[in-house]
mmCIF file of C-alpha atoms and ligand atoms in Angstrom:
data_model
loop_
_atom_site.group_PDB
_atom_site.id
_atom_site.type_symbol
_atom_site.label_atom_id
_atom_site.label_comp_id
_atom_site.label_asym_id
_atom_site.label_seq_id
_atom_site.Cartn_x
_atom_site.Cartn_y
_atom_site.Cartn_z
ATOM 1 C CA MET A 93 -56.596 -35.039 -27.662
ATOM 2 C CA LYS A 94 -53.254 -36.132 -26.441
ATOM 3 C CA TYR A 95 -50.592 -33.509 -26.255
ATOM 4 C CA LEU A 96 -47.138 -34.557 -27.068
ATOM 5 C CA LEU A 97 -44.765 -32.313 -25.253
ATOM 6 C CA LEU A 98 -41.243 -32.704 -26.398
ATOM 7 C CA VAL A 99 -38.897 -30.907 -24.177
ATOM 8 C CA LEU A 100 -35.869 -30.367 -26.332
ATOM 9 C CA GLY A 101 -33.683 -28.825 -23.792
ATOM 10 C CA VAL A 102 -33.824 -27.341 -20.382
ATOM 11 C CA VAL A 103 -31.234 -24.697 -20.099
ATOM 12 C CA LEU A 104 -29.586 -24.447 -16.745
ATOM 13 C CA THR A 105 -27.200 -21.627 -17.194
ATOM 14 C CA PHE A 106 -26.083 -19.925 -14.041
ATOM 15 C CA ARG A 107 -25.246 -16.265 -14.205
ATOM 16 C CA GLY A 108 -23.629 -15.307 -11.007
ATOM 17 C CA TYR A 109 -25.913 -17.248 -8.771
ATOM 18 C CA SER A 110 -29.105 -16.599 -10.664
ATOM 19 C CA GLN A 111 -30.657 -18.231 -13.662
ATOM 20 C CA ARG A 112 -32.014 -15.772 -16.158
ATOM 21 C CA CYS A 113 -34.341 -18.386 -17.392
ATOM 22 C CA MET A 114 -35.098 -21.857 -18.467
ATOM 23 C CA VAL A 115 -36.826 -22.437 -21.746
ATOM 24 C CA LYS A 116 -39.103 -25.333 -22.377
ATOM 25 C CA GLU A 117 -38.956 -25.639 -26.089
ATOM 26 C CA THR A 118 -41.719 -27.444 -27.895
ATOM 27 C CA MET A 119 -41.400 -28.933 -31.329
ATOM 28 C CA PRO A 120 -42.531 -26.531 -34.049
ATOM 29 C CA PHE A 121 -44.615 -29.197 -35.767
ATOM 30 C CA PHE A 122 -47.135 -29.291 -32.980
ATOM 31 C CA ASN A 123 -49.996 -30.104 -35.301
ATOM 32 C CA GLU A 124 -52.509 -31.362 -32.801
ATOM 33 C CA ALA A 125 -52.256 -28.236 -30.714
ATOM 34 C CA ARG A 126 -52.476 -26.005 -33.756
ATOM 35 C CA LYS A 127 -55.743 -27.502 -34.853
ATOM 36 C CA GLY A 128 -57.270 -26.257 -31.636
ATOM 37 C CA VAL A 129 -56.044 -22.710 -32.090
ATOM 38 C CA GLN A 130 -58.573 -20.361 -33.578
ATOM 39 C CA THR A 131 -56.814 -18.418 -36.243
ATOM 40 C CA SER A 132 -57.690 -14.967 -37.373
ATOM 41 C CA SER A 133 -58.670 -14.733 -41.015
ATOM 42 C CA ARG A 134 -56.171 -12.031 -41.781
ATOM 43 C CA ASP A 135 -52.443 -11.463 -41.930
ATOM 44 C CA THR A 136 -50.421 -8.816 -40.104
ATOM 45 C CA LEU A 137 -49.990 -5.508 -41.886
ATOM 46 C CA PRO A 138 -46.401 -4.354 -42.404
ATOM 47 C CA GLY A 139 -46.452 -1.425 -39.981
ATOM 48 C CA GLU A 140 -49.240 -2.702 -37.768
ATOM 49 C CA VAL A 141 -48.900 -2.233 -34.045
ATOM 50 C CA ILE A 142 -49.901 -5.620 -32.664
ATOM 51 C CA ILE A 143 -51.747 -5.536 -29.354
ATOM 52 C CA VAL A 144 -51.304 -8.441 -26.962
ATOM 53 C CA PRO A 145 -53.708 -8.685 -24.002
ATOM 54 C CA VAL A 146 -52.065 -9.856 -20.810
ATOM 55 C CA VAL A 147 -53.433 -11.518 -17.690
ATOM 56 C CA ILE A 148 -51.238 -11.526 -14.602
ATOM 57 C CA HIS A 149 -51.668 -14.342 -12.095
ATOM 58 C CA VAL A 150 -50.128 -13.188 -8.798
ATOM 59 C CA LEU A 151 -49.623 -16.168 -6.490
ATOM 60 C CA TYR A 152 -48.631 -15.287 -2.940
ATOM 61 C CA ASN A 153 -47.799 -17.225 0.167
ATOM 62 C CA THR A 154 -46.706 -14.192 2.193
ATOM 63 C CA ASN A 155 -48.216 -10.702 2.115
ATOM 64 C CA ASP A 156 -45.024 -9.287 0.607
ATOM 65 C CA GLN A 157 -45.486 -11.535 -2.407
ATOM 66 C CA ASN A 158 -48.924 -10.028 -3.043
ATOM 67 C CA ILE A 159 -47.302 -7.172 -4.943
ATOM 68 C CA PRO A 160 -49.173 -3.887 -5.444
ATOM 69 C CA ASP A 161 -50.893 -3.002 -8.721
ATOM 70 C CA GLN A 162 -48.305 -0.279 -9.273
ATOM 71 C CA HIS A 163 -45.483 -2.819 -9.611
ATOM 72 C CA ILE A 164 -47.506 -4.629 -12.252
ATOM 73 C CA ILE A 165 -48.212 -1.410 -14.148
ATOM 74 C CA ASP A 166 -44.511 -0.439 -13.919
ATOM 75 C CA GLN A 167 -43.587 -3.847 -15.335
ATOM 76 C CA ILE A 168 -45.978 -3.741 -18.290
ATOM 77 C CA ASN A 169 -44.963 -0.150 -19.078
ATOM 78 C CA SER A 170 -41.336 -1.254 -18.986
ATOM 79 C CA LEU A 171 -42.080 -4.244 -21.237
ATOM 80 C CA ASN A 172 -43.749 -1.915 -23.734
ATOM 81 C CA ARG A 173 -40.842 0.516 -23.726
ATOM 82 C CA ASP A 174 -38.440 -2.356 -24.408
ATOM 83 C CA PHE A 175 -40.579 -3.797 -27.206
ATOM 84 C CA ARG A 176 -41.150 -0.375 -28.806
ATOM 85 C CA ARG A 177 -37.480 0.614 -28.350
ATOM 86 C CA LYS A 178 -38.589 3.541 -26.230
ATOM 87 C CA ASN A 179 -36.400 2.476 -23.315
ATOM 88 C CA ALA A 180 -34.156 5.298 -22.088
ATOM 89 C CA ASP A 181 -31.024 3.146 -22.334
ATOM 90 C CA THR A 182 -31.132 2.728 -26.121
ATOM 91 C CA VAL A 183 -28.329 5.313 -26.001
ATOM 92 C CA ASN A 184 -26.136 2.540 -24.607
ATOM 93 C CA THR A 185 -26.481 0.364 -27.716
ATOM 94 C CA PRO A 186 -22.968 0.386 -29.247
ATOM 95 C CA ALA A 187 -22.790 2.246 -32.563
ATOM 96 C CA PRO A 188 -22.150 -0.869 -34.740
ATOM 97 C CA PHE A 189 -25.357 -2.488 -33.432
ATOM 98 C CA LYS A 190 -27.558 0.612 -33.530
ATOM 99 C CA SER A 191 -28.350 0.031 -37.204
ATOM 100 C CA VAL A 192 -29.928 -3.345 -36.502
ATOM 101 C CA ALA A 193 -31.702 -2.408 -33.236
ATOM 102 C CA ALA A 194 -35.438 -2.327 -33.895
ATOM 103 C CA ASP A 195 -38.881 -1.385 -32.647
ATOM 104 C CA SER A 196 -41.003 -4.574 -32.619
ATOM 105 C CA ARG A 197 -44.306 -2.674 -32.928
ATOM 106 C CA ILE A 198 -45.751 -5.164 -30.449
ATOM 107 C CA VAL A 199 -47.468 -3.736 -27.367
ATOM 108 C CA PHE A 200 -48.982 -5.371 -24.310
ATOM 109 C CA CYS A 201 -52.105 -4.274 -22.479
ATOM 110 C CA ILE A 202 -53.628 -5.554 -19.282
ATOM 111 C CA ALA A 203 -56.863 -7.343 -20.248
ATOM 112 C CA LYS A 204 -60.112 -5.537 -19.502
ATOM 113 C CA THR A 205 -62.416 -8.414 -20.382
ATOM 114 C CA ASP A 206 -62.204 -11.888 -18.900
ATOM 115 C CA PRO A 207 -62.853 -15.181 -20.751
ATOM 116 C CA ASP A 208 -66.548 -14.969 -19.796
ATOM 117 C CA GLY A 209 -66.896 -11.506 -21.337
ATOM 118 C CA LYS A 210 -66.979 -9.794 -17.958
ATOM 119 C CA SER A 211 -65.054 -6.703 -16.965
ATOM 120 C CA THR A 212 -61.747 -7.488 -15.236
ATOM 121 C CA THR A 213 -58.669 -5.762 -13.859
ATOM 122 C CA GLY A 214 -56.578 -8.387 -15.682
ATOM 123 C CA ILE A 215 -54.810 -9.090 -12.380
ATOM 124 C CA ILE A 216 -55.662 -12.233 -10.443
ATOM 125 C CA ARG A 217 -54.459 -12.456 -6.873
ATOM 126 C CA LYS A 218 -54.473 -15.806 -5.218
ATOM 127 C CA TYR A 219 -53.154 -17.078 -1.931
ATOM 128 C CA THR A 220 -51.197 -20.303 -2.289
ATOM 129 C CA ARG A 221 -49.969 -22.727 0.325
ATOM 130 C CA VAL A 222 -46.941 -23.383 -1.888
ATOM 131 C CA LYS A 223 -43.978 -21.558 -0.367
ATOM 132 C CA ALA A 224 -41.782 -21.947 -3.456
ATOM 133 C CA PHE A 225 -42.657 -23.379 -6.847
ATOM 134 C CA PHE A 226 -40.302 -25.492 -8.888
ATOM 135 C CA PRO A 227 -40.169 -24.648 -12.600
ATOM 136 C CA ASP A 228 -42.425 -27.602 -13.330
ATOM 137 C CA ASP A 229 -45.637 -25.742 -14.246
ATOM 138 C CA GLN A 230 -47.574 -26.453 -11.052
ATOM 139 C CA MET A 231 -48.244 -22.722 -10.704
ATOM 140 C CA LYS A 232 -50.331 -23.047 -13.875
ATOM 141 C CA TYR A 233 -52.925 -25.276 -12.218
ATOM 142 C CA SER A 234 -55.486 -24.175 -9.628
ATOM 143 C CA SER A 235 -55.559 -27.751 -8.404
ATOM 144 C CA LYS A 236 -51.858 -27.631 -7.551
ATOM 145 C CA GLY A 237 -51.779 -24.340 -5.679
ATOM 146 C CA GLY A 238 -51.462 -22.204 -8.791
ATOM 147 C CA ASP A 239 -53.982 -20.623 -11.112
ATOM 148 C CA ASP A 240 -55.295 -22.019 -14.384
ATOM 149 C CA ALA A 241 -54.310 -20.258 -17.608
ATOM 150 C CA TRP A 242 -56.811 -18.047 -19.363
ATOM 151 C CA ASP A 243 -57.459 -18.962 -23.015
ATOM 152 C CA ALA A 244 -53.979 -18.821 -24.493
ATOM 153 C CA SER A 245 -55.291 -17.924 -27.942
ATOM 154 C CA GLU A 246 -56.499 -14.585 -26.577
ATOM 155 C CA TYR A 247 -54.373 -13.850 -23.515
ATOM 156 C CA PHE A 248 -50.665 -13.805 -22.770
ATOM 157 C CA ASN A 249 -50.544 -15.505 -19.364
ATOM 158 C CA ILE A 250 -47.955 -14.231 -16.894
ATOM 159 C CA TRP A 251 -47.602 -16.054 -13.592
ATOM 160 C CA VAL A 252 -45.778 -14.159 -10.838
ATOM 161 C CA CYS A 253 -44.750 -16.373 -7.942
ATOM 162 C CA ASN A 254 -41.919 -17.339 -5.663
ATOM 163 C CA LEU A 255 -39.681 -19.707 -7.605
ATOM 164 C CA PHE A 256 -37.458 -22.113 -5.746
ATOM 165 C CA GLY A 257 -33.761 -21.327 -5.630
ATOM 166 C CA ARG A 258 -32.398 -18.684 -7.930
ATOM 167 C CA THR A 259 -34.538 -19.125 -10.994
ATOM 168 C CA LEU A 260 -35.633 -15.704 -12.222
ATOM 169 C CA GLY A 261 -38.160 -16.920 -14.737
ATOM 170 C CA TYR A 262 -38.957 -19.340 -17.503
ATOM 171 C CA SER A 263 -41.013 -19.533 -20.643
ATOM 172 C CA VAL A 264 -42.429 -21.912 -23.186
ATOM 173 C CA MET A 265 -41.867 -21.525 -26.909
ATOM 174 C CA PRO A 266 -44.902 -21.037 -29.202
ATOM 175 C CA GLY A 267 -46.926 -24.083 -30.184
ATOM 176 C CA GLY A 268 -47.157 -25.983 -26.935
ATOM 177 C CA ASN A 269 -49.941 -27.117 -24.638
ATOM 178 C CA PRO A 270 -52.329 -24.127 -24.193
ATOM 179 C CA ALA A 271 -52.707 -24.916 -20.482
ATOM 180 C CA LEU A 272 -48.985 -24.191 -20.009
ATOM 181 C CA ASP A 273 -48.668 -21.329 -22.474
ATOM 182 C CA GLY A 274 -47.101 -18.232 -20.978
ATOM 183 C CA VAL A 275 -44.231 -17.114 -18.818
ATOM 184 C CA VAL A 276 -43.398 -17.435 -15.139
ATOM 185 C CA ILE A 277 -41.521 -14.665 -13.350
ATOM 186 C CA GLN A 278 -39.987 -14.699 -9.888
ATOM 187 C CA THR A 279 -41.848 -12.198 -7.685
ATOM 188 C CA ASN A 280 -38.766 -10.255 -6.613
ATOM 189 C CA VAL A 281 -37.682 -9.427 -10.174
ATOM 190 C CA PHE A 282 -41.159 -8.417 -11.380
ATOM 191 C CA GLY A 283 -41.571 -4.673 -11.840
ATOM 192 C CA ASN A 284 -39.246 -1.803 -12.562
ATOM 193 C CA GLY A 285 -38.242 0.479 -9.743
ATOM 194 C CA PRO A 286 -36.381 1.077 -6.508
ATOM 195 C CA TYR A 287 -38.439 -1.606 -4.761
ATOM 196 C CA LEU A 288 -36.404 -4.230 -6.652
ATOM 197 C CA SER A 289 -32.734 -5.023 -6.115
ATOM 198 C CA ALA A 290 -29.987 -4.735 -8.702
ATOM 199 C CA PRO A 291 -28.962 -6.376 -10.941
ATOM 200 C CA PHE A 292 -32.504 -7.576 -11.797
ATOM 201 C CA ASN A 293 -34.441 -4.400 -11.123
ATOM 202 C CA LYS A 294 -35.447 -3.110 -14.558
ATOM 203 C CA GLY A 295 -38.068 -5.625 -15.581
ATOM 204 C CA ARG A 296 -35.851 -7.308 -18.155
ATOM 205 C CA THR A 297 -36.600 -10.826 -16.968
ATOM 206 C CA LEU A 298 -40.094 -10.393 -18.394
ATOM 207 C CA THR A 299 -38.739 -8.802 -21.576
ATOM 208 C CA HIS A 300 -36.403 -11.774 -22.076
ATOM 209 C CA GLU A 301 -39.048 -14.423 -21.328
ATOM 210 C CA THR A 302 -41.545 -12.688 -23.592
ATOM 211 C CA GLY A 303 -38.930 -12.925 -26.345
ATOM 212 C CA HIS A 304 -38.989 -16.712 -25.875
ATOM 213 C CA TRP A 305 -42.801 -16.718 -25.804
ATOM 214 C CA LEU A 306 -42.592 -15.110 -29.261
ATOM 215 C CA GLY A 307 -40.160 -17.710 -30.584
ATOM 216 C CA LEU A 308 -36.725 -16.238 -29.848
ATOM 217 C CA LYS A 309 -33.844 -18.405 -28.739
ATOM 218 C CA HIS A 310 -30.794 -17.397 -26.742
ATOM 219 C CA LEU A 311 -28.179 -15.701 -28.911
ATOM 220 C CA TRP A 312 -25.765 -18.650 -28.661
ATOM 221 C CA GLY A 313 -28.458 -21.188 -29.537
ATOM 222 C CA ASP A 314 -27.839 -22.952 -26.221
ATOM 223 C CA SER A 315 -24.655 -24.592 -27.481
ATOM 224 C CA VAL A 316 -21.055 -23.465 -27.903
ATOM 225 C CA CYS A 317 -21.023 -21.052 -30.850
ATOM 226 C CA GLY A 318 -24.517 -22.315 -31.699
ATOM 227 C CA SER A 319 -27.096 -20.473 -33.746
ATOM 228 C CA ASP A 320 -30.277 -18.705 -32.734
ATOM 229 C CA GLY A 321 -31.509 -18.853 -36.335
ATOM 230 C CA ILE A 322 -31.477 -15.043 -36.615
ATOM 231 C CA ASP A 323 -29.201 -13.567 -39.283
ATOM 232 C CA ASP A 324 -28.320 -10.233 -37.690
ATOM 233 C CA THR A 325 -27.313 -11.447 -34.228
ATOM 234 C CA PRO A 326 -23.636 -12.413 -34.481
ATOM 235 C CA PRO A 327 -22.612 -15.893 -33.336
ATOM 236 C CA GLN A 328 -21.282 -15.978 -29.809
ATOM 237 C CA GLU A 329 -19.589 -18.661 -27.799
ATOM 238 C CA GLY A 330 -21.993 -18.686 -24.877
ATOM 239 C CA SER A 331 -23.961 -16.489 -22.522
ATOM 240 C CA SER A 332 -22.726 -13.170 -21.192
ATOM 241 C CA THR A 333 -22.959 -12.252 -17.533
ATOM 242 C CA GLY A 334 -22.771 -9.046 -15.549
ATOM 243 C CA CYS A 335 -22.079 -5.988 -17.626
ATOM 244 C CA PRO A 336 -19.338 -6.582 -20.223
ATOM 245 C CA ASP A 337 -17.275 -3.855 -21.864
ATOM 246 C CA PHE A 338 -17.783 -3.389 -25.583
ATOM 247 C CA PRO A 339 -16.478 -5.063 -27.645
ATOM 248 C CA LYS A 340 -16.636 -8.562 -26.155
ATOM 249 C CA THR A 341 -15.288 -11.064 -28.634
ATOM 250 C CA SER A 342 -14.965 -14.818 -28.499
ATOM 251 C CA SER A 343 -13.547 -17.685 -30.543
ATOM 252 C CA CYS A 344 -16.583 -17.675 -32.810
ATOM 253 C CA SER A 345 -16.919 -13.923 -33.400
ATOM 254 C CA ILE A 346 -17.180 -13.105 -37.090
ATOM 255 C CA ASN A 347 -16.429 -9.409 -36.759
ATOM 256 C CA PRO A 348 -14.513 -7.123 -34.395
ATOM 257 C CA TYR A 349 -17.716 -6.063 -32.654
ATOM 258 C CA GLY A 350 -18.143 -9.520 -31.167
ATOM 259 C CA ASP A 351 -21.130 -10.435 -29.042
ATOM 260 C CA MET A 352 -24.421 -8.562 -29.020
ATOM 261 C CA PHE A 353 -24.365 -8.877 -25.218
ATOM 262 C CA MET A 354 -26.744 -5.925 -24.815
ATOM 263 C CA ASP A 355 -29.489 -7.875 -26.567
ATOM 264 C CA PHE A 356 -32.473 -8.871 -24.418
ATOM 265 C CA MET A 357 -31.872 -12.530 -25.333
ATOM 266 C CA ASP A 358 -28.517 -12.668 -23.566
ATOM 267 C CA PHE A 359 -28.003 -13.110 -19.794
ATOM 268 C CA THR A 360 -26.491 -9.718 -18.989
ATOM 269 C CA ASP A 361 -27.659 -7.586 -16.056
ATOM 270 C CA ASP A 362 -30.895 -5.663 -16.512
ATOM 271 C CA ALA A 363 -29.021 -2.365 -16.688
ATOM 272 C CA CYS A 364 -26.829 -3.642 -19.526
ATOM 273 C CA MET A 365 -29.392 -4.964 -21.996
ATOM 274 C CA ASN A 366 -31.329 -2.605 -24.230
ATOM 275 C CA MET A 367 -32.240 -3.988 -27.672
ATOM 276 C CA PHE A 368 -33.891 -6.514 -29.944
ATOM 277 C CA SER A 369 -32.481 -6.826 -33.456
ATOM 278 C CA THR A 370 -34.360 -6.409 -36.737
ATOM 279 C CA GLY A 371 -34.113 -10.168 -37.335
ATOM 280 C CA GLN A 372 -35.494 -10.930 -33.888
ATOM 281 C CA VAL A 373 -38.364 -8.524 -34.496
ATOM 282 C CA ARG A 374 -39.106 -10.252 -37.797
ATOM 283 C CA GLU A 375 -39.186 -13.612 -36.032
ATOM 284 C CA MET A 376 -41.478 -12.367 -33.245
ATOM 285 C CA ARG A 377 -43.889 -10.686 -35.678
ATOM 286 C CA SER A 378 -43.988 -13.827 -37.801
ATOM 287 C CA GLN A 379 -45.724 -15.577 -34.905
ATOM 288 C CA PHE A 380 -48.717 -13.281 -35.477
ATOM 289 C CA ALA A 381 -48.793 -13.723 -39.259
ATOM 290 C CA LYS A 382 -51.312 -15.944 -40.988
ATOM 291 C CA GLY A 383 -50.550 -19.540 -39.989
ATOM 292 C CA GLY A 384 -48.406 -18.406 -37.035
ATOM 293 C CA PHE A 385 -48.966 -19.722 -33.538
ATOM 294 C CA ARG A 386 -50.016 -16.290 -32.222
ATOM 295 C CA ASN A 387 -52.212 -15.310 -35.182
ATOM 296 C CA SER A 388 -55.395 -15.508 -33.075
ATOM 297 C CA PHE A 389 -54.254 -12.433 -31.127
ATOM 298 C CA LEU A 390 -55.017 -10.245 -34.145
ATOM 299 C CA ALA A 391 -58.716 -10.895 -33.480
ATOM 300 C CA SER A 392 -58.565 -10.432 -29.724
ATOM 301 C CA THR A 393 -60.666 -7.586 -28.361
ATOM 302 C CA VAL A 394 -60.226 -8.243 -24.675
ATOM 303 C CA CYS A 395 -58.279 -5.039 -24.145
ATOM 304 C CA GLU A 396 -61.067 -2.849 -25.430
ATOM 305 C CA SER A 397 -62.877 -0.913 -22.765
ATOM 306 C CA SER A 398 -66.397 -1.910 -23.739
ATOM 307 C CA PRO A 399 -66.974 -5.255 -22.065
ATOM 308 C CA VAL A 400 -70.256 -7.012 -22.610
ATOM 309 C CA GLU A 401 -71.349 -6.481 -19.029
ATOM 310 C CA GLU A 402 -69.981 -5.291 -15.745
ATOM 311 C CA ALA A 403 -68.472 -7.988 -13.615
ATOM 312 C CA PRO A 404 -70.137 -8.663 -10.287
ATOM 313 C CA GLN A 405 -68.012 -8.234 -7.175
ATOM 314 C CA VAL A 406 -66.144 -11.475 -6.932
ATOM 315 C CA PRO A 407 -64.524 -12.410 -3.659
ATOM 316 C CA PRO A 408 -60.905 -13.549 -3.894
ATOM 317 C CA ASP A 409 -60.077 -17.208 -3.958
ATOM 318 C CA GLY A 410 -59.216 -18.378 -0.500
ATOM 319 C CA GLU A 411 -58.997 -21.422 1.637
ATOM 320 C CA VAL A 412 -62.461 -22.725 2.435
ATOM 321 C CA ASP A 413 -62.771 -25.969 4.319
ATOM 322 C CA LEU A 414 -65.094 -27.537 1.787
ATOM 323 C CA GLN A 415 -64.839 -30.878 0.032
ATOM 324 C CA MET A 416 -66.687 -32.272 -2.930
ATOM 325 C CA TYR A 417 -66.591 -35.999 -3.701
ATOM 326 C CA PRO A 418 -66.460 -38.518 -5.235
ATOM 327 C CA ASN A 419 -64.642 -37.177 -8.268
ATOM 328 C CA PRO A 420 -65.452 -38.455 -10.837
ATOM 329 C CA PHE A 421 -69.041 -38.683 -9.627
ATOM 330 C CA ALA A 422 -72.085 -40.500 -10.983
ATOM 331 C CA THR A 423 -75.642 -39.931 -9.741
ATOM 332 C CA GLN A 424 -74.654 -38.359 -6.432
ATOM 333 C CA LEU A 425 -72.238 -35.684 -5.380
ATOM 334 C CA ILE A 426 -71.427 -35.069 -1.741
ATOM 335 C CA ILE A 427 -70.544 -31.600 -0.508
ATOM 336 C CA ARG A 428 -69.006 -31.433 2.928
ATOM 337 C CA GLY A 429 -68.178 -28.227 4.779
ATOM 338 C CA ASN A 430 -66.220 -28.983 7.902
ATOM 339 C CA ASN A 431 -66.647 -25.479 9.276
ATOM 340 C CA PHE A 432 -70.436 -25.219 9.157
ATOM 341 C CA ASP A 433 -70.566 -21.474 9.940
ATOM 342 C CA GLU A 434 -68.410 -20.806 6.904
ATOM 343 C CA VAL A 435 -70.741 -22.592 4.481
ATOM 344 C CA ASN A 436 -74.231 -22.490 6.052
ATOM 345 C CA GLY A 437 -76.837 -20.990 3.731
ATOM 346 C CA LYS A 438 -74.299 -20.397 0.972
ATOM 347 C CA ALA A 439 -74.572 -21.630 -2.590
ATOM 348 C CA VAL A 440 -72.547 -24.000 -4.686
ATOM 349 C CA ARG A 441 -73.111 -23.368 -8.372
ATOM 350 C CA ILE A 442 -72.236 -25.956 -10.982
ATOM 351 C CA TYR A 443 -71.403 -24.769 -14.473
ATOM 352 C CA ASN A 444 -70.798 -26.765 -17.616
ATOM 353 C CA VAL A 445 -67.711 -26.094 -19.733
ATOM 354 C CA GLN A 446 -69.669 -23.602 -21.836
ATOM 355 C CA GLY A 447 -70.120 -21.536 -18.667
ATOM 356 C CA LYS A 448 -73.852 -22.261 -18.342
ATOM 357 C CA LEU A 449 -75.234 -22.674 -14.840
ATOM 358 C CA VAL A 450 -76.662 -26.205 -14.663
ATOM 359 C CA GLN A 451 -77.326 -26.698 -10.960
ATOM 360 C CA GLU A 452 -77.423 -24.593 -7.825
ATOM 361 C CA ILE A 453 -77.298 -26.049 -4.339
ATOM 362 C CA THR A 454 -77.842 -24.193 -1.084
ATOM 363 C CA ILE A 455 -75.859 -25.718 1.769
ATOM 364 C CA GLN A 456 -77.999 -26.377 4.835
ATOM 365 C CA SER A 457 -76.053 -29.010 6.680
ATOM 366 C CA GLN A 458 -72.468 -30.097 7.116
ATOM 367 C CA THR A 459 -72.979 -32.837 4.551
ATOM 368 C CA THR A 460 -75.173 -32.247 1.527
ATOM 369 C CA ILE A 461 -76.034 -35.032 -0.880
ATOM 370 C CA VAL A 462 -76.776 -33.712 -4.330
ATOM 371 C CA ASN A 463 -78.714 -35.698 -6.904
ATOM 372 C CA THR A 464 -76.798 -35.319 -10.150
ATOM 373 C CA SER A 465 -78.568 -37.974 -12.181
ATOM 374 C CA GLN A 466 -79.896 -35.429 -14.682
ATOM 375 C CA LEU A 467 -76.437 -34.075 -15.626
ATOM 376 C CA PRO A 468 -74.891 -35.386 -18.847
ATOM 377 C CA SER A 469 -71.459 -36.926 -18.416
ATOM 378 C CA GLY A 470 -68.595 -34.503 -18.821
ATOM 379 C CA VAL A 471 -66.503 -31.877 -17.052
ATOM 380 C CA TYR A 472 -68.075 -29.293 -14.743
ATOM 381 C CA ILE A 473 -66.864 -26.379 -12.695
ATOM 382 C CA ALA A 474 -68.384 -26.043 -9.225
ATOM 383 C CA ILE A 475 -67.964 -22.726 -7.434
ATOM 384 C CA PHE A 476 -68.625 -22.059 -3.766
ATOM 385 C CA GLU A 477 -68.805 -18.444 -2.666
ATOM 386 C CA ASN A 478 -69.451 -16.626 0.546
ATOM 387 C CA ALA A 479 -68.833 -12.957 1.256
ATOM 388 C CA ASN A 480 -65.085 -13.330 1.755
ATOM 389 C CA LYS A 481 -63.909 -16.361 -0.100
ATOM 390 C CA ARG A 482 -64.600 -18.699 -2.900
ATOM 391 C CA LYS A 483 -63.441 -22.129 -3.848
ATOM 392 C CA ILE A 484 -63.494 -23.627 -7.308
ATOM 393 C CA PHE A 485 -63.644 -27.333 -8.110
ATOM 394 C CA LYS A 486 -63.215 -29.052 -11.412
ATOM 395 C CA ILE A 487 -65.421 -32.136 -11.269
ATOM 396 C CA VAL A 488 -66.181 -34.866 -13.764
ATOM 397 C CA LYS A 489 -69.334 -36.846 -14.257
ATOM 398 C CA ALA A 490 -68.323 -40.333 -15.289
ATOM 399 C CA GLY A 491 -69.420 -41.641 -18.640
ATOM 400 C CA TYR A 492 -71.316 -44.591 -17.212
ATOM 401 C CA SER A 493 -73.492 -44.482 -14.170
ATOM 402 C CA GLY A 494 -75.523 -47.338 -12.864
ATOM 403 C CA ASN A 495 -76.034 -50.513 -14.833
ATOM 404 C CA ARG A 496 -73.137 -52.371 -16.296
HETATM 405 ZN ZN1 LIG B 1672 -33.901 -17.408 -21.762
#
C-alpha cells in the first residue's frame, strides 16, 4: 500500500523565540489509510468518557533528557485535567467565554499492555545518538535513532525528545500514515512542575498538540482572519503570544470580546491558556464516533490492568556492536559481533511479523553464518539480547532467492 501524504501546510509561527508547534495536516480523504484501520462496531455514547491509552517514547542523548517517571505522570495528569476542564485555572476564563468552555470527557491513561499482550509501564526509554531531532519524523523510526510507533489504532504515541532549535512540539492530524501518528514534544516542556521553566511549564504543549491529534486547527485557521471550522471560537486575525489582557480584539473580531486567546489552540503562554470550547469538544469527540479516524480506540483494552501474561524482564535498548547483513537477505544471513565478549553465547531470535519465533541462533564466533533457506520471503524482526542491552533489526527476506 502506498501512502499518499499531502502536507497542506507547515506552520512556522514564532512566538517570542519559540514555536508552539508545527502541524502536518493530512488530507481528510485518506481512504487507503482508513481501510487499514480496525474500526469498533459501535458509536460513542453521548456522555461517555472516552479512554485513550498512551505510550510515551522517551529518547535521550544525555542523562538529563532521560526524564523521571514522575514528570511523565505529572504531564498525563495535567493533560487529563485540561481535557476534563478540571484545571485550577478555569477561573481565569473570561466570563463571556465561560458559557462555551467545555469538558471533553476524553481521558488518557498510560498503557498497561503492550502490542504483544505483555504487561508494560507504557514508558519506553531509549538512548539515541541523535543530539537534536528536526521535526521530520526521524524520531518515529528505530532505524533512524528514534523509536517505532506502537499500533496507532490502539495507542496514542507520544515521542519526547530534544527538538532542534526552538520547536516545542508538533503533531499530525487524524487520518495519516499510522507509522507517523502521534505527537512529538520537546523534552524541556514535557511535564508540569517547578522542574520546567516558564512560560512553557504547565504541560500545555502536549494539551495543544493533542488537540491537533484529535482534529483541531489553530483558532485563526493558519491564515489572516481564517477559520478553524469551529462555530463557537470567534474569528481572530492571527496567533496570540505571551499573556494578553482581556479583551483582545482585532480587525476581524465579530464581537467586543475579541479573541479566545485563552483557548488551548492559540499560542499563548502556558499560564494563560485554560479552555477548549464546546465546538472543539464536539470536533474531537467526532473522531471517536463510528466512521471516525479514532473509532478503534473505543475497543482498546490496553489500559486495563489484567494483561494476558506478565512481561519478562527486558533489558533496555542500547548500543551493541552487532551487524546483520545482507539486508534484504536470501538463503544466508550473516551476524557479526565486533566485540566478541559482548555477544558470545548470546541468542539472536528472529520473529515473523505476527510475532512468532521462527529461528533462534546462538552466537559462538565473531561471524555467524545463518542458513535462512527455510524462511518464507517477507519482513522479519531479529532481536539480540544480553543481560544489559538489546538490539533490534528489521530484516527482509527477498522474494526470489537462487535461480533466475
Ligand atoms: Zn499547533
